[in-house]
Structure formats: C-alpha cells, structure tokens
Amino acid sequence: MYLTAEEEKILKGDKGLVKQKALEVVVKVGEALGAEKLVKVTNAHVSGISYKNIGDAGLELIEELLLKGGTFSVPTSLNPAGMDLKLWNLMNLSEAYVEKQFKIINCLRSMGAKPLLTCIPYLINPPNLGEQVAWGESNAILYANSILGARTNREGGPLALFEAIAGRAPYVDLRVDECRRPTVHVVCRFCKRSRFSRLSGLIGFHIGSIVGSGIPYISGVHKCIDNDYNLRLFLAGLGTAGGIGLGLIERFSPEAPKEVPKGIEKLEISDEELKDSYERLSTDIERPDAITLGCPHLSKLEFRKVIETIRSRGKARRRIIAFLPRTMIDSSLVTNLRRYNLEVYNDTCMVVCDLKAMGIESVIVDSAKAAYYLSSQGYEVQLMSFNDALRCAFE
Ligand code: F3S
C-alpha cells in the first residue's frame, strides 16, 4: 500500500504509541480489502459504546487507549450508550453497570469525543457531498452515503474508533466514486397506502433481506416515503438485514442515476412479498407493556407530534417511551411528561438499553430495525406505523 511520508512517521511511532497502533490496524484492514492507499477523514462517528453490548472487554480496550495517551485526530461523535446519563436511576440498572457505562463515556470524552450519544448525527452535523468520513452505525452510514452523498464504508465499532484516532481510512469500496454504481435494480410496485407499504422500515428491511449486499438502485419507493422520518426508518431497515452501505434511491439520492443502468439484475417487489417479512418481524400482542418510539432516534419534529397527541388526548393508557438526542429537547420538560405516561430518554436507545430491567417484555414499535433486534433479544414485538403505534397507546 502506498503511504505518505506523514503516515510513515506515524507508523514509526513519531505521533505516539496509540496513533501508531491505530494506523497499523487501519493499514492491515486496508490491505485485506485491497486498498492502494489511505484517505484522510474529516470526522468520525463511533458506535458500540453501550456497556450492555461491549462489556468488560470493550471497557478495558477503551481504558487502555486512554491510559496510553490515545486521542481522536478528528471531531468524533458517539452513538447511543446503554443508559440515559441523567435519568439512569429510573432505568433500574445495577450500580456496577452504571459505573462502567460512565467510565466508557468519560474515557472517550477524555480522548476528545463529543458525547452526542445519538444515531442521527447526520441531522446535527451533516457531512457534505463527497466528504470522506469514518462512521459506524448502519442507519447513519446509509443516510450519509445515500441521502447526503458523503463517503464512508460500513465501519464496525472498533474500526471507526481506530480510524478516528488515525484520522484516516482505507481508500476502497464506497469511498471510491467508481465503486458507487448500482449492482441491482429493485422496482417497488406497491398499492399506495396498503397495510404493509405504509411501513417504510419494513420495505427497507425486505429489500435488505433479498439484496443482501452490493448497491441497490431503488425505484418506486418514494411513493411510500412521505417525510424524512419514514426515510430514516426505511434506511434503518435496509441496513438491518444485510451488509448494504449505500442505496441509490430514486428522488432521494443525489447520486442516483437518471436512467436505469443496463445489464444489471432486476428484482420486483410487491405487497404480497412484504407480508413474509412482516410475519418474520411482528406478532400480534394483546396487551403490550409499552409503545417504544425512536429507532433511529426521533427528531424534534416527530417528538412534537408525540407531545401534540398527548396534549389533545391527555394521559396515555399505556407507557410511551421515546428516545431522542439530548440536543433536541428541553430537559426541564422531561419529568413533567411522566404524569402523561410518556417517558423520554436521551443518550440511549431501545435496543442498547435494558428494557427488561424497566419492566418491559412486550412492545409495539414503528421500526423494523427495532423489531428485528428486540425479537432477537427475546422481547415480544409488534410492528406498526408511527401513527398507529401512537394511537394504540390510548386504547
Ligand atoms: Fe439507533 Fe439504536 Fe436503532 S442506535 S438505529 S435507535 S438500534
């Protein structure tokens, strides 16, 4: 692999041991992927920081990086952690868990990370078209690549961490313009507003399941996506079932081709096929313990809809639990909302926190990604649209 003089110096240890080791990892990964050089990244988003997911081994790695003088070379934000950093006492967690989660965040903060603790960094600090970034978290990667036209591969948690320290990533795959061309054409033929095609996350999940990997050019889906939240649910679903890091979506992607490329495989999907994926993700629940919203995190706009519903309908009959970034809510509001059966958490999400510790075994969700991961964690899950889920909270 070609390395610049500066990179050679880092590899010799001129910029410290941790940066040296981080660059060694990045170079090794690059060589394995066939990269001919590295590229500087302008910022990073690191996932895999919940103590529930990374456990003691992850904590020890992060502590060691800090102890040996590791710092981030580029502005670095963090994905949701395993608890709300202010309301953790309402989440029924053990003292050891809380202490270790704080240690993880504090170490990363000391290395220079900004603890946004959200999976929608693209709404807070959106990268530009063509900008090279190092992002973990599949929904964020898909939004950055597909909607903003930024460049990142699907960097797993540890790799994004090392790239953030090294300030560089292998120049390969989705970072290279020529590798961002569609490999398969997915044509969506849905009856507008049918039961399944109203679930944009389900459509994304289904496409992810049948395509698996590569770059789908997706046409016709815009008819089922009428706002940015549904687009985010769609992308989160798309990234769940396979390894897709870029979808070229008619009307939404700046790099979507004007004409369907010739010679690529064509797949047509209809409502009937969505039914199979729906049955894989959802079961009917008579008495759900809670309605959980915000996978990906809600923005101010969706949260306002939740508040407006509470204002017009009063106290909900079932627990509504909303997850959103701390920067998008006035925290003085949060405790007052509990009297309406609305619980709001920042810094964490329904998948990486411990819902069972909060007395929840069955949930209604509006996200196919949440349905997939919560089912795999043993929860009973029913998938609905955002509006239907909210309505259920009052029935
Ligand atoms: Fe975000 Fe957690 Fe879902 S990180 S996309 S809310 S699984």
CSV table of C-alpha atoms and ligand atoms in Angstrom, one decimal, residues 79-80 119 137 139 236 294-297 349-352 369 373, ligand 1:
chain,number,residue,atom,x,y,z
A,79,ASN,CA,-23.7,6.5,19.1
A,80,PRO,CA,-26.2,5.8,21.9
A,119,CYS,CA,-27.6,7.6,16.0
A,137,GLU,CA,-23.9,2.6,12.9
A,139,ASN,CA,-28.6,3.7,9.6
A,236,ALA,CA,-32.5,1.7,9.1
A,294,GLY,CA,-37.2,6.3,18.2
A,295,CYS,CA,-35.2,3.7,16.3
A,296,PRO,CA,-33.5,5.7,14.7
A,297,HIS,CA,-33.8,8.4,17.3
A,349,CYS,CA,-31.9,3.7,22.6
A,350,MET,CA,-34.4,0.9,23.0
A,351,VAL,CA,-32.0,-1.7,21.6
A,352,VAL,CA,-28.9,-0.9,23.6
A,369,LYS,CA,-34.8,-2.5,12.8
A,373,TYR,CA,-33.1,-6.7,17.2
B,1,F3S,FE1,-30.3,4.0,16.6
B,1,F3S,FE2,-30.4,2.2,18.5
B,1,F3S,FE3,-32.0,2.0,16.4
B,1,F3S,S1,-28.6,3.1,17.7
B,1,F3S,S2,-31.0,2.9,14.7
B,1,F3S,S3,-32.0,3.6,17.9
B,1,F3S,S4,-30.8,0.3,17.3
